[in-house]
XYZ file of C-alpha atoms in Angstrom:
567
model
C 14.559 1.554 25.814
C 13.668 1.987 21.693
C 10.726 0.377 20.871
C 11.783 -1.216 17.510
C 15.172 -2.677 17.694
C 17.300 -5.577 15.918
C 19.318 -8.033 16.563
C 21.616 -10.425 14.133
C 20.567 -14.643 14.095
C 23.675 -16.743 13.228
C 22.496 -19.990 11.327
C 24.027 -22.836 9.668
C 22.018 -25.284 7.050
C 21.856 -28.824 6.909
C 22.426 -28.377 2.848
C 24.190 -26.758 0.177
C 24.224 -26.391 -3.336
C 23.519 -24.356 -6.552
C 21.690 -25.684 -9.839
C 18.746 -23.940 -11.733
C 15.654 -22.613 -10.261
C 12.616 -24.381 -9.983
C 9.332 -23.842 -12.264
C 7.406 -22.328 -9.340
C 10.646 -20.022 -8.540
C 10.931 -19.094 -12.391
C 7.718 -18.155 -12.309
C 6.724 -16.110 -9.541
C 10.558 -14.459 -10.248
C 9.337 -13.459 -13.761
C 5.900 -12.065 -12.090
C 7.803 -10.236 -9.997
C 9.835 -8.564 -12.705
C 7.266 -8.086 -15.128
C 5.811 -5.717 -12.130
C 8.193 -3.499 -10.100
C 10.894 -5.258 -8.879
C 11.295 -2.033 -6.649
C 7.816 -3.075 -5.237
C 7.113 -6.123 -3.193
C 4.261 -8.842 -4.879
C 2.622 -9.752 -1.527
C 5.371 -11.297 0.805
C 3.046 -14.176 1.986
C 3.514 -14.017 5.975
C 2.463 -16.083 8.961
C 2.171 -15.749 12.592
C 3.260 -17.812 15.715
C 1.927 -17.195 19.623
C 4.897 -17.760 21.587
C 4.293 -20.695 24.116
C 4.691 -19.391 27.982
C 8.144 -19.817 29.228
C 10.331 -18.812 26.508
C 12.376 -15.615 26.452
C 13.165 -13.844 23.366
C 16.862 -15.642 23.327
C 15.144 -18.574 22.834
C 12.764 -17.693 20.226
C 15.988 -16.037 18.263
C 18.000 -19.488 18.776
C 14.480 -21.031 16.722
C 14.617 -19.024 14.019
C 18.287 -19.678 13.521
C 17.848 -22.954 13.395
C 14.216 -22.777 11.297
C 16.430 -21.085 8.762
C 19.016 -23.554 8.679
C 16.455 -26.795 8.560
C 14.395 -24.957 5.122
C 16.711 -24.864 1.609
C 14.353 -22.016 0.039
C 14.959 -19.809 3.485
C 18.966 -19.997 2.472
C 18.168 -19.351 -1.172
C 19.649 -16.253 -3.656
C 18.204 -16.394 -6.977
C 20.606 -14.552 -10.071
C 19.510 -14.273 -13.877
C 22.026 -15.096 -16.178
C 22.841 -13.201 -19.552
C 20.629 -15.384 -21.583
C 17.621 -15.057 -19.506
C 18.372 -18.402 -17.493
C 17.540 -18.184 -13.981
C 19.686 -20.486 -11.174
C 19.684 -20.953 -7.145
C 22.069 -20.802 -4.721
C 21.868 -22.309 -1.604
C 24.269 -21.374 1.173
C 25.251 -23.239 4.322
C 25.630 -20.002 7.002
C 25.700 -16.578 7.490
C 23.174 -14.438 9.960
C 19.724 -12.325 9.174
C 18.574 -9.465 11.193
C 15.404 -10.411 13.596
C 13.111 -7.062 14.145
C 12.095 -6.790 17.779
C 9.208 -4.417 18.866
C 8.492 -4.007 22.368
C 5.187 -3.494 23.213
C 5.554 -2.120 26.687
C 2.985 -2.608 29.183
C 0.247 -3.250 26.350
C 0.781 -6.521 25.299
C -2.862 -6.403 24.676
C -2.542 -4.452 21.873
C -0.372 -7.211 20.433
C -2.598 -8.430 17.470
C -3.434 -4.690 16.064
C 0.236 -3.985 16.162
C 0.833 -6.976 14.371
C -1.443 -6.588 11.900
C -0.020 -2.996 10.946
C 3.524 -4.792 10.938
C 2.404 -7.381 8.333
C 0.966 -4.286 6.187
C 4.697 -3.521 6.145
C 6.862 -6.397 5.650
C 4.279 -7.670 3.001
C 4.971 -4.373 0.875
C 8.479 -4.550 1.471
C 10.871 -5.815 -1.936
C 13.269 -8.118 -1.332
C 16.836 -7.921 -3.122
C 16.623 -11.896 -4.143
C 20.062 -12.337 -5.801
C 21.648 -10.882 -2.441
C 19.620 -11.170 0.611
C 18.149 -13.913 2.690
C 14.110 -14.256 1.712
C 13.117 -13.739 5.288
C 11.972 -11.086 7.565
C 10.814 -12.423 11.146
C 9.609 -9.618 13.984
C 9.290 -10.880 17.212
C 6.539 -8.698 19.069
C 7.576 -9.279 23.199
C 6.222 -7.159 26.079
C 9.241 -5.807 28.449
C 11.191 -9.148 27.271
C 8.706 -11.922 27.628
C 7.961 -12.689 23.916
C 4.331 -12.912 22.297
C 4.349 -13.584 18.913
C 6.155 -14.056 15.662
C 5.888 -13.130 12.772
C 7.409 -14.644 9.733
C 7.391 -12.492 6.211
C 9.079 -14.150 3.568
C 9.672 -13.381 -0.373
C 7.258 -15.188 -2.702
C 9.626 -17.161 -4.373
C 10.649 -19.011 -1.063
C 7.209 -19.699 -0.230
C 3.843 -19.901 -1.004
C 0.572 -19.912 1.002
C 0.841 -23.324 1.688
C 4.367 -23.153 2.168
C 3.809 -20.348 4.866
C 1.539 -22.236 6.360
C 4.021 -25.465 6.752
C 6.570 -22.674 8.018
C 4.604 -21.491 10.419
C 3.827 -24.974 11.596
C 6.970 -25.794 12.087
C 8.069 -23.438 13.722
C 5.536 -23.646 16.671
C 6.540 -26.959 17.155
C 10.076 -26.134 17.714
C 9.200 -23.435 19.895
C 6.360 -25.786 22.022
C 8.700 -28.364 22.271
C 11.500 -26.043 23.614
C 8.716 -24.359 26.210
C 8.450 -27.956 27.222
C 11.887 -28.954 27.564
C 12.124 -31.776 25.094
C 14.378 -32.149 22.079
C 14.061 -30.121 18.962
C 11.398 -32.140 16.289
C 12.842 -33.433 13.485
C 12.573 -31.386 9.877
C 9.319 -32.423 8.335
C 10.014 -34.821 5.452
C 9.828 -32.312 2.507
C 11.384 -31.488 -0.996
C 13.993 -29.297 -1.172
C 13.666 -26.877 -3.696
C 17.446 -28.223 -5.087
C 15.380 -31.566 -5.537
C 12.380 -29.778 -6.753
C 14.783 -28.640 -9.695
C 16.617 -31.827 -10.330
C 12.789 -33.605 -10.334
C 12.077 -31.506 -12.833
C 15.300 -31.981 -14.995
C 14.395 -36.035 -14.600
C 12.955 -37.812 -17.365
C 9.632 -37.623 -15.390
C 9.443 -33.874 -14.816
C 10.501 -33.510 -18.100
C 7.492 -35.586 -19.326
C 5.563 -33.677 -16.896
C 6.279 -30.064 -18.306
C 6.110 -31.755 -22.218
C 2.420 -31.991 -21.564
C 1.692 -29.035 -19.846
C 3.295 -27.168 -23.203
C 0.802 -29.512 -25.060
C -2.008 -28.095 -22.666
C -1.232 -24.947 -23.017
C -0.820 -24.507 -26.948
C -4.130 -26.066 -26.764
C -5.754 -23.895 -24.955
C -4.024 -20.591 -26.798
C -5.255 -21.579 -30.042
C -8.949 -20.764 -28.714
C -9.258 -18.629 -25.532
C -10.761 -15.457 -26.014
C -8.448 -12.826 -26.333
C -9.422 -10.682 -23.338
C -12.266 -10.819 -20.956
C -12.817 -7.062 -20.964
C -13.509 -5.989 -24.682
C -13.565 -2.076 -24.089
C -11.807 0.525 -23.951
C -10.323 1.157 -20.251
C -10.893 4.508 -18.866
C -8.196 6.850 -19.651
C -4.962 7.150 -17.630
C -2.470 4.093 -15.636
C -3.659 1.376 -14.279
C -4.966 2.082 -10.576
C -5.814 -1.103 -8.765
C -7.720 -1.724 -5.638
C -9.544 -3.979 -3.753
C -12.842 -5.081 -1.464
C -13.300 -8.171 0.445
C -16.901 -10.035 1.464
C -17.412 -12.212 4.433
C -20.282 -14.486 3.636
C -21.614 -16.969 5.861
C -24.760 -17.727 3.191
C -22.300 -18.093 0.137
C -19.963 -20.411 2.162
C -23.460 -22.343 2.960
C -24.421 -22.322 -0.715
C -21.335 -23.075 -2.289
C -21.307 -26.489 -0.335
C -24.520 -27.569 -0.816
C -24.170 -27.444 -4.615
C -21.101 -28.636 -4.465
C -22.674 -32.187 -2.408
C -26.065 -31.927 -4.966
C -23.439 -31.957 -8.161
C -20.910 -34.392 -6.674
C -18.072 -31.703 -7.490
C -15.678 -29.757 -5.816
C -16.621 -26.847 -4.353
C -14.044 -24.976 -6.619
C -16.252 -25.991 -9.484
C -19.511 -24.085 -8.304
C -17.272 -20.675 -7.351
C -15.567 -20.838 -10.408
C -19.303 -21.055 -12.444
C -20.223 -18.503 -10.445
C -17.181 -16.529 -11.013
C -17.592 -16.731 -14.801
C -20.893 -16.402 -15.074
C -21.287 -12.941 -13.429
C -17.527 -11.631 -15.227
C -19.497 -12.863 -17.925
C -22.838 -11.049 -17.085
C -20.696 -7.338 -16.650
C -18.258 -7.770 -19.762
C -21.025 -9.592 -22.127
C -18.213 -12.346 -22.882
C -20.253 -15.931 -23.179
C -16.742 -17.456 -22.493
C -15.111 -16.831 -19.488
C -11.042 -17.344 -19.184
C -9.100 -17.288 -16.300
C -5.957 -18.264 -14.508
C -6.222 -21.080 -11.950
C -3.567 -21.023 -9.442
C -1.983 -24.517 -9.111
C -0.892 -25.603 -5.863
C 1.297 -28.613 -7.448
C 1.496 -30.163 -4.198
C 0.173 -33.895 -4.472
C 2.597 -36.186 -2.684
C 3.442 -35.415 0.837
C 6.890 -34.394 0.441
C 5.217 -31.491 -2.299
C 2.562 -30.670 0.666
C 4.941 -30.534 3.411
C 7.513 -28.207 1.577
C 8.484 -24.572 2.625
C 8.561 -23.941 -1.156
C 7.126 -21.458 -4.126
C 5.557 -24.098 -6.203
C 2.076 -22.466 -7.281
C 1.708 -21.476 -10.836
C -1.148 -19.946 -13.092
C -2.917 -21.878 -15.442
C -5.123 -21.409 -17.938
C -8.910 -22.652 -18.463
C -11.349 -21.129 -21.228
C -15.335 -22.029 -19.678
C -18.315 -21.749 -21.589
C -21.471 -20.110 -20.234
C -24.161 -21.289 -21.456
C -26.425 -23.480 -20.928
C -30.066 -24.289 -19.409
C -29.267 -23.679 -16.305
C -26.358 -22.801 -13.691
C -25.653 -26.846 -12.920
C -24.740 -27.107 -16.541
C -21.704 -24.240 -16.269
C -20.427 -26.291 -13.287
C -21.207 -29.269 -15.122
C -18.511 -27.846 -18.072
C -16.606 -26.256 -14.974
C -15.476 -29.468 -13.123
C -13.092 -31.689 -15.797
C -12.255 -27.882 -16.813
C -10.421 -27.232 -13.893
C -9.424 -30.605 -13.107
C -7.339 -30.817 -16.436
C -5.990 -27.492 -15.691
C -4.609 -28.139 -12.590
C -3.001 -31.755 -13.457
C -1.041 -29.272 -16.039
C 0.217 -26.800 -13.590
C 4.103 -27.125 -13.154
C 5.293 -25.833 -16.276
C 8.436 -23.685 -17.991
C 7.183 -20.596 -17.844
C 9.530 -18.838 -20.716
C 8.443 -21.580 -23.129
C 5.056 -20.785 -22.170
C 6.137 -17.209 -23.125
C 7.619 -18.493 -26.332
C 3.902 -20.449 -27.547
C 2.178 -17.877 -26.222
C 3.473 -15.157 -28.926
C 3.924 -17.535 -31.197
C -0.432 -18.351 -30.843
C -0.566 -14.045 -31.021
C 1.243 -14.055 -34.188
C -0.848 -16.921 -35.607
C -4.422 -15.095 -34.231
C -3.149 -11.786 -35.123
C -3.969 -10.390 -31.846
C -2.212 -10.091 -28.097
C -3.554 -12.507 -25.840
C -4.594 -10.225 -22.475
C -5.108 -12.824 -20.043
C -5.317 -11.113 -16.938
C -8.094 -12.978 -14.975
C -7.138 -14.734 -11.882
C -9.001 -17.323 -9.712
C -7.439 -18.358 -6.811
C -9.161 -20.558 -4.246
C -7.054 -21.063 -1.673
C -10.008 -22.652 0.971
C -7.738 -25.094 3.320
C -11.466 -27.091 3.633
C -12.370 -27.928 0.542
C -14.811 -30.882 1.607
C -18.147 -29.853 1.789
C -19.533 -32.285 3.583
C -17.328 -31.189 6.422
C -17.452 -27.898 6.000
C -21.471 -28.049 6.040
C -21.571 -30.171 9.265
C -19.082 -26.985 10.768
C -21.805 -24.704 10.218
C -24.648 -27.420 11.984
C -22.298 -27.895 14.646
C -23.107 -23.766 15.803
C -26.326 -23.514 13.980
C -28.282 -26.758 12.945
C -31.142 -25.068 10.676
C -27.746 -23.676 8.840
C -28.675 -25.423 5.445
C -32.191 -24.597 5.187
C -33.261 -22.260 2.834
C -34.712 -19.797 5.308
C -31.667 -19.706 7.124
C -28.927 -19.176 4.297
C -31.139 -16.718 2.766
C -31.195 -14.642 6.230
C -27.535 -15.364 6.629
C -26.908 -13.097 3.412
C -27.752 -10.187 6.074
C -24.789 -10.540 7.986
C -22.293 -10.536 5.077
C -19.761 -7.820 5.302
C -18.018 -5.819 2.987
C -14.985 -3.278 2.902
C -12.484 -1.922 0.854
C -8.884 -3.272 1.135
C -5.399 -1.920 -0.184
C -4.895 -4.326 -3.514
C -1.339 -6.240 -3.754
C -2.027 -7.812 -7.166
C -1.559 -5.847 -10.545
C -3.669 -8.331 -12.243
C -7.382 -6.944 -14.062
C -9.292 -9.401 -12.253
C -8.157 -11.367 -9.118
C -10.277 -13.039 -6.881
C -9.284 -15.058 -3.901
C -11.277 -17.102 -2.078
C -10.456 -18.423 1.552
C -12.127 -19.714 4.552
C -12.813 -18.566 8.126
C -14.649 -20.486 10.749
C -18.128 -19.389 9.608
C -17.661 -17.823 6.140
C -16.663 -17.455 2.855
C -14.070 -14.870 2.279
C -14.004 -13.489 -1.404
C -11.005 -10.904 -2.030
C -11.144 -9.158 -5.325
C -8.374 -6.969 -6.956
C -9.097 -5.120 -9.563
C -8.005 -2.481 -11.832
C -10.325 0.502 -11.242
C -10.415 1.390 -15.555
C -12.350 -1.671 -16.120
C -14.246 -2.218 -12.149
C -14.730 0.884 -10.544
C -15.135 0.468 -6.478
C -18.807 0.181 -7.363
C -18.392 -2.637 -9.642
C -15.964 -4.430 -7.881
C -19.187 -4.504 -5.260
C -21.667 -5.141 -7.820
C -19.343 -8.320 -8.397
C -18.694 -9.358 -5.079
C -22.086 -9.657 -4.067
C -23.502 -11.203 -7.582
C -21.545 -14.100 -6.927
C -22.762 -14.346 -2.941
C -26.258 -13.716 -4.817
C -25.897 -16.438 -7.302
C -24.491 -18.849 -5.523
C -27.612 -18.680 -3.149
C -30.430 -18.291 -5.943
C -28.903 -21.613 -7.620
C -28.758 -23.799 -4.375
C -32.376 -23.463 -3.964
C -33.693 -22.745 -7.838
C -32.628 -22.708 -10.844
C -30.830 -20.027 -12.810
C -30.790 -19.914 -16.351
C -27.096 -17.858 -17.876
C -28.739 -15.191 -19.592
C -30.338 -14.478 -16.045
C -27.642 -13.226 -14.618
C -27.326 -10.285 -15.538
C -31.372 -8.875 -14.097
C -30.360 -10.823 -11.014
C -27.542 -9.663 -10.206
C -27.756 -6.009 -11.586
C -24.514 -6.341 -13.842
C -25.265 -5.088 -17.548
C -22.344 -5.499 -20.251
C -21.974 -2.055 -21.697
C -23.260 -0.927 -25.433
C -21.370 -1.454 -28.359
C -21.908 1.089 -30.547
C -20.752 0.995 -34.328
C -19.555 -1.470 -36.026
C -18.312 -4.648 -33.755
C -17.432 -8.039 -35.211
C -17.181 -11.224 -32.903
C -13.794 -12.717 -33.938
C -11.576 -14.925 -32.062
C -13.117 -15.758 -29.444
C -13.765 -12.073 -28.529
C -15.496 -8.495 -29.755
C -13.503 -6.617 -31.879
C -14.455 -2.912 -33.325
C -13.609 -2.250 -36.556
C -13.705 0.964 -36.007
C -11.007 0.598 -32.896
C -8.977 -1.199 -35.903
C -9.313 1.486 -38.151
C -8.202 4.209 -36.011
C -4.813 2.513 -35.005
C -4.247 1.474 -38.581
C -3.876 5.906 -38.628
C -2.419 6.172 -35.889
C 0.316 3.360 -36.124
C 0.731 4.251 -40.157
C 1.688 6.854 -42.218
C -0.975 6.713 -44.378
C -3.297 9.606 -45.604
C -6.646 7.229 -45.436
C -7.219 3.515 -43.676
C -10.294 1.743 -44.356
C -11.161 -1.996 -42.876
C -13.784 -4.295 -44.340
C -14.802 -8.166 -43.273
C -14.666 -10.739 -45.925
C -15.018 -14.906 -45.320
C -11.849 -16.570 -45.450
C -11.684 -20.024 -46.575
C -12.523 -21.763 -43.721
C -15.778 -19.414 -43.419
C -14.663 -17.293 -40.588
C -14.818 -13.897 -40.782
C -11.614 -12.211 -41.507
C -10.253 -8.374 -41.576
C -8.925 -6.501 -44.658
C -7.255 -3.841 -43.968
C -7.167 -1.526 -47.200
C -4.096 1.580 -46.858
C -3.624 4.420 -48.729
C 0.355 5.559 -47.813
C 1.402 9.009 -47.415
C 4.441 8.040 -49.437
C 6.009 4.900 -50.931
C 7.596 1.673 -49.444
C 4.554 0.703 -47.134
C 4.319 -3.261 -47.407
C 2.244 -5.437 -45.815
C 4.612 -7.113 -43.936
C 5.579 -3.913 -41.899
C 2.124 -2.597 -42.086
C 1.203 -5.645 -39.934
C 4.378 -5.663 -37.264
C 3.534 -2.082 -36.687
C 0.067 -3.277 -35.996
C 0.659 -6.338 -33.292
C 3.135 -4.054 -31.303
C 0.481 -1.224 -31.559
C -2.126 -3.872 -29.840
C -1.133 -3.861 -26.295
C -3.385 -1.604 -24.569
C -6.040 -1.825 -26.786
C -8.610 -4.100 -25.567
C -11.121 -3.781 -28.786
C -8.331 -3.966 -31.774
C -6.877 -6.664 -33.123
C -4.310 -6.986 -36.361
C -5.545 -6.813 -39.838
C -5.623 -10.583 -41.915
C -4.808 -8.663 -44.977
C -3.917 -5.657 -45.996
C -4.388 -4.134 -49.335
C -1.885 -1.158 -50.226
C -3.150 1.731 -52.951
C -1.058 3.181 -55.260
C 0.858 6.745 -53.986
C -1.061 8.725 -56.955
C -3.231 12.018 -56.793
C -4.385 14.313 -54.074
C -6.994 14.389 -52.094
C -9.123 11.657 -49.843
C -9.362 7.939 -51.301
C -13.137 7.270 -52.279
């Protein structure tokens, strides 16, 4: 008998229909692109035990019908000529179901899962043509053991994985038990996601996200990592800490500052980014659940989306960055669902007006399912009830655990945080030319440290840095703080020779008229027709890339006349 084998699930849906794609499809569909499309971006999957007394023919018959009872499971996505992106839904058709037998070692049943997610979750998805669902059914000698469900990210999210996963172990528990198949849980459709959206409601909706979001371009700082990356492609990786004393810490500042315990990590976050990059502003990308009523909650749906939030760091003390960090995130994430190409569209249209390229590549992504810390603290006291004393979080930092961990995102900066019974689990992806493996530790553990310094002291910004060990590296030569953001003139001058044909390039700073500093770029061509006007185009698509440049404000052209090296 083969080990791995397939077998084809008829199903037929309870709906139909085609209309455009929803914000959170858009969205992740333009992520995707804007990566690899050849390469999967993390197929979120889930797992179901199989109740006692099903057979595999049974479990098959559930995921026919799971299929048929979830619109985004049915769903091909196409992209028009004009960029516009639309769903299809369609009402039958069949999907293969991978079957691996594991023998007479059905105890081995969770490792071999785990080394079957490491698949499916790296495996791309043709969207515009096949179903967004890969199911394996792990069975030993026929009796089945688990499932588990791998879907594309623009069918579901975490929380829609999770809701998928839910469902289906009620379908299967309540065939093990012989009773009739639960009804669908009362969700939105992605269809009426979309025509939501279209309604004079949603459209209000996304009109103030826009608003939000030019907002917030007109100041955020430009990058978060003002150097020059190590040479060669981007490499990313990853590391992930368990910490029992961070979870502790987190929650107890999150009860002494009546805030959510999103608002401490993300202070914490930003403070220590801020500590190794020397940025007193930190920005970041929130991820947005936008699920608030229960038929948004209850959806087997895509619906997160980034969003941005600039946070100061300073301050007297660490309370005062959460202070800053709570209505921050708060009017973030009421601005989540959004168009993401007109977001596109403001977003160069803020570059052109700053004269630089907005890198903003920092993720934060708590995705804790417990996110009350009162309950989360009286967890811990349940097991150990001297868990909130100082004594005991401090000693709890002992048993924290760290290890590297293939990275999924493509992002500069991404951390994660999620919960486990007893800790706090922080999951950082980086790209190794700005963190190294040793400073993606460094980070990890400055934020455990933090967290627990500032529950039981206080921590003053500048800090940081000595306590956690992270030091901003040394700018040498000539570095102007403009926009938000370091930039080196001297970075400026050398792609003003690179980018130009010009035999000399010199920049200066003068005060413009609203007192800032600006950046005069003064050119002597190699030869004649060099205006300003391409002089600067040449210099904004030159800027990707280069974290410490930014676009000339002016640019002075010499006369083409005599030999030699301009004084």
């Amino acid at each position: 008998m083969e080990r791995v084998t397939y077998r084809p699930v008829r199903f037929a849906g309870q709906s139909t229909g085609s209309g455009p794609a929803t914000c959170g499809q858009a969205s992740m569909w333009l992520d995707i692109t804007d990566k690899d499309p050849r390469e999967a971006f993390f197929n979120p999957s889930g797992e179901v035990e199989a109740p006692a007394g099903l057979t595999v023919d049974d479990l098959l018959a559930e995921l026919g019908a799971l299929v048929g009872r979830h619109e985004s499971l049915r769903t091909f996505l196409a992209e028009d000529a004009g960029g516009g992106l639309s769903q299809t839904v369609t009402g039958s058709g069949e999907f293969p179901v991978c079957l691996i037998d594991l023998g007479d070692a059905p105890e081995s049943l969770w490792e071999e899962l785990a080394e079957r997610r490491k698949v499916v979750e790296r495996l791309p998805f043709d969207l515009s043509a096949e179903l967004p669902i890969r199911p394996t059914i792990f069975h030993g000698s026929g009796e089945p053991l688990a499932v588990l469900l791998s879907v594309a990210h623009t069918a579901a999210d975490g929380g829609g994985v999770r809701n998928l996963v839910a469902d289906l172990a009620a379908m299967a528990q309540a065939r093990a038990k012989g009773l009739d198949r639960p009804p669908p849980p009362p969700a939105r459709q992605p269809l009426e996601q979309a025509r939501y959206e279209a309604s004079a409601e949603g459209r209000r909706r996304l009109a103030g996200a826009l608003n939000f979001w030019e907002t917030s371009l007109a100041t955020v700082p430009r990058t978060m990592f003002p150097t020059a990356p190590k040479p060669g492609p981007p490499a990313y990786h990853a590391a992930v800490l368990h910490s029992r004393a961070a979870d502790l810490a987190l929650n107890l500042q999150a009860l002494r500052y009546d805030v959510s315990g999103t608002a401490v990590l993300l202070a914490a976050t930003g403070l220590v980014l801020g500590a190794y990059t020397g940025m007193p502003a930190c920005a970041v990308r929130l991820i947005c659940a936008n699920r608030t009523s229960e038929p948004e909650r209850r959806a087997v749906a895509c619906m997160i989306q980034g969003v941005l939030v600039s946070l100061g760091l300073g301050g007297t003390g660490f309370g005062d960055v959460v202070a800053r960090a709570w209505p921050a995130s708060v009017r973030a994430y009421r601005h989540g669902l959004y168009d993401r190409r007109e977001v596109r569209r403001i977003t160069r249209a803020a570059e052109q007006r700053r004269n630089v390229r907005l890198d903003l590549s920092c993720v934060f992504n708590d995705m804790r399912e417990e996110t009350r810390p009162d309950h989360r603290l009286a967890a811990h006291r349940t097991t150990r009830p001297q868990a909130a004393d100082e004594a005991a979080v401090r000693a709890a930092m002992r048993d924290s655990v760290f290890r590297p961990e293939p990275a999924v995102e493509q992002e500069t900066f991404a951390l994660y945080a999620e919960d486990t019974p007893e800790t706090l689990r922080l999951t950082l992806h980086a790209d190794a030319r700005h963190l190294d493996p040793d400073a993606v530790r460094a980070v990890l553990f400055g934020i455990e440290r933090l967290l627990v310094e500032s529950a039981f002291g206080e921590v003053r910004p500048e800090e940081v840095g000595a306590l956690t060990g992270l030091a901003a590296p040394p700018r040498e030569g000539r570095w102007l703080w403009h926009e938000g953001c370091w930039t080196d003139l001297d970075a400026v001058e050398r792609m003003l020779g690179e980018v130009l044909d010009v035999r000399a390039a010199r920049v200066e700073t003068e005060s413009g008229e609203d007192g800032k500093p600006r950046i005069a770029a003064h050119l002597w061509p190699a030869r004649e027709r060099l205006t300003a006007d391409d002089a600067h185009a040449a210099c904004m698509a030159a800027l990707p890339g280069r974290q410490t440049a930014v676009a000339p404000h002016r640019y002075v052209i010499h006369p083409v006349t005599g030999t030699g090296e301009p004084g």
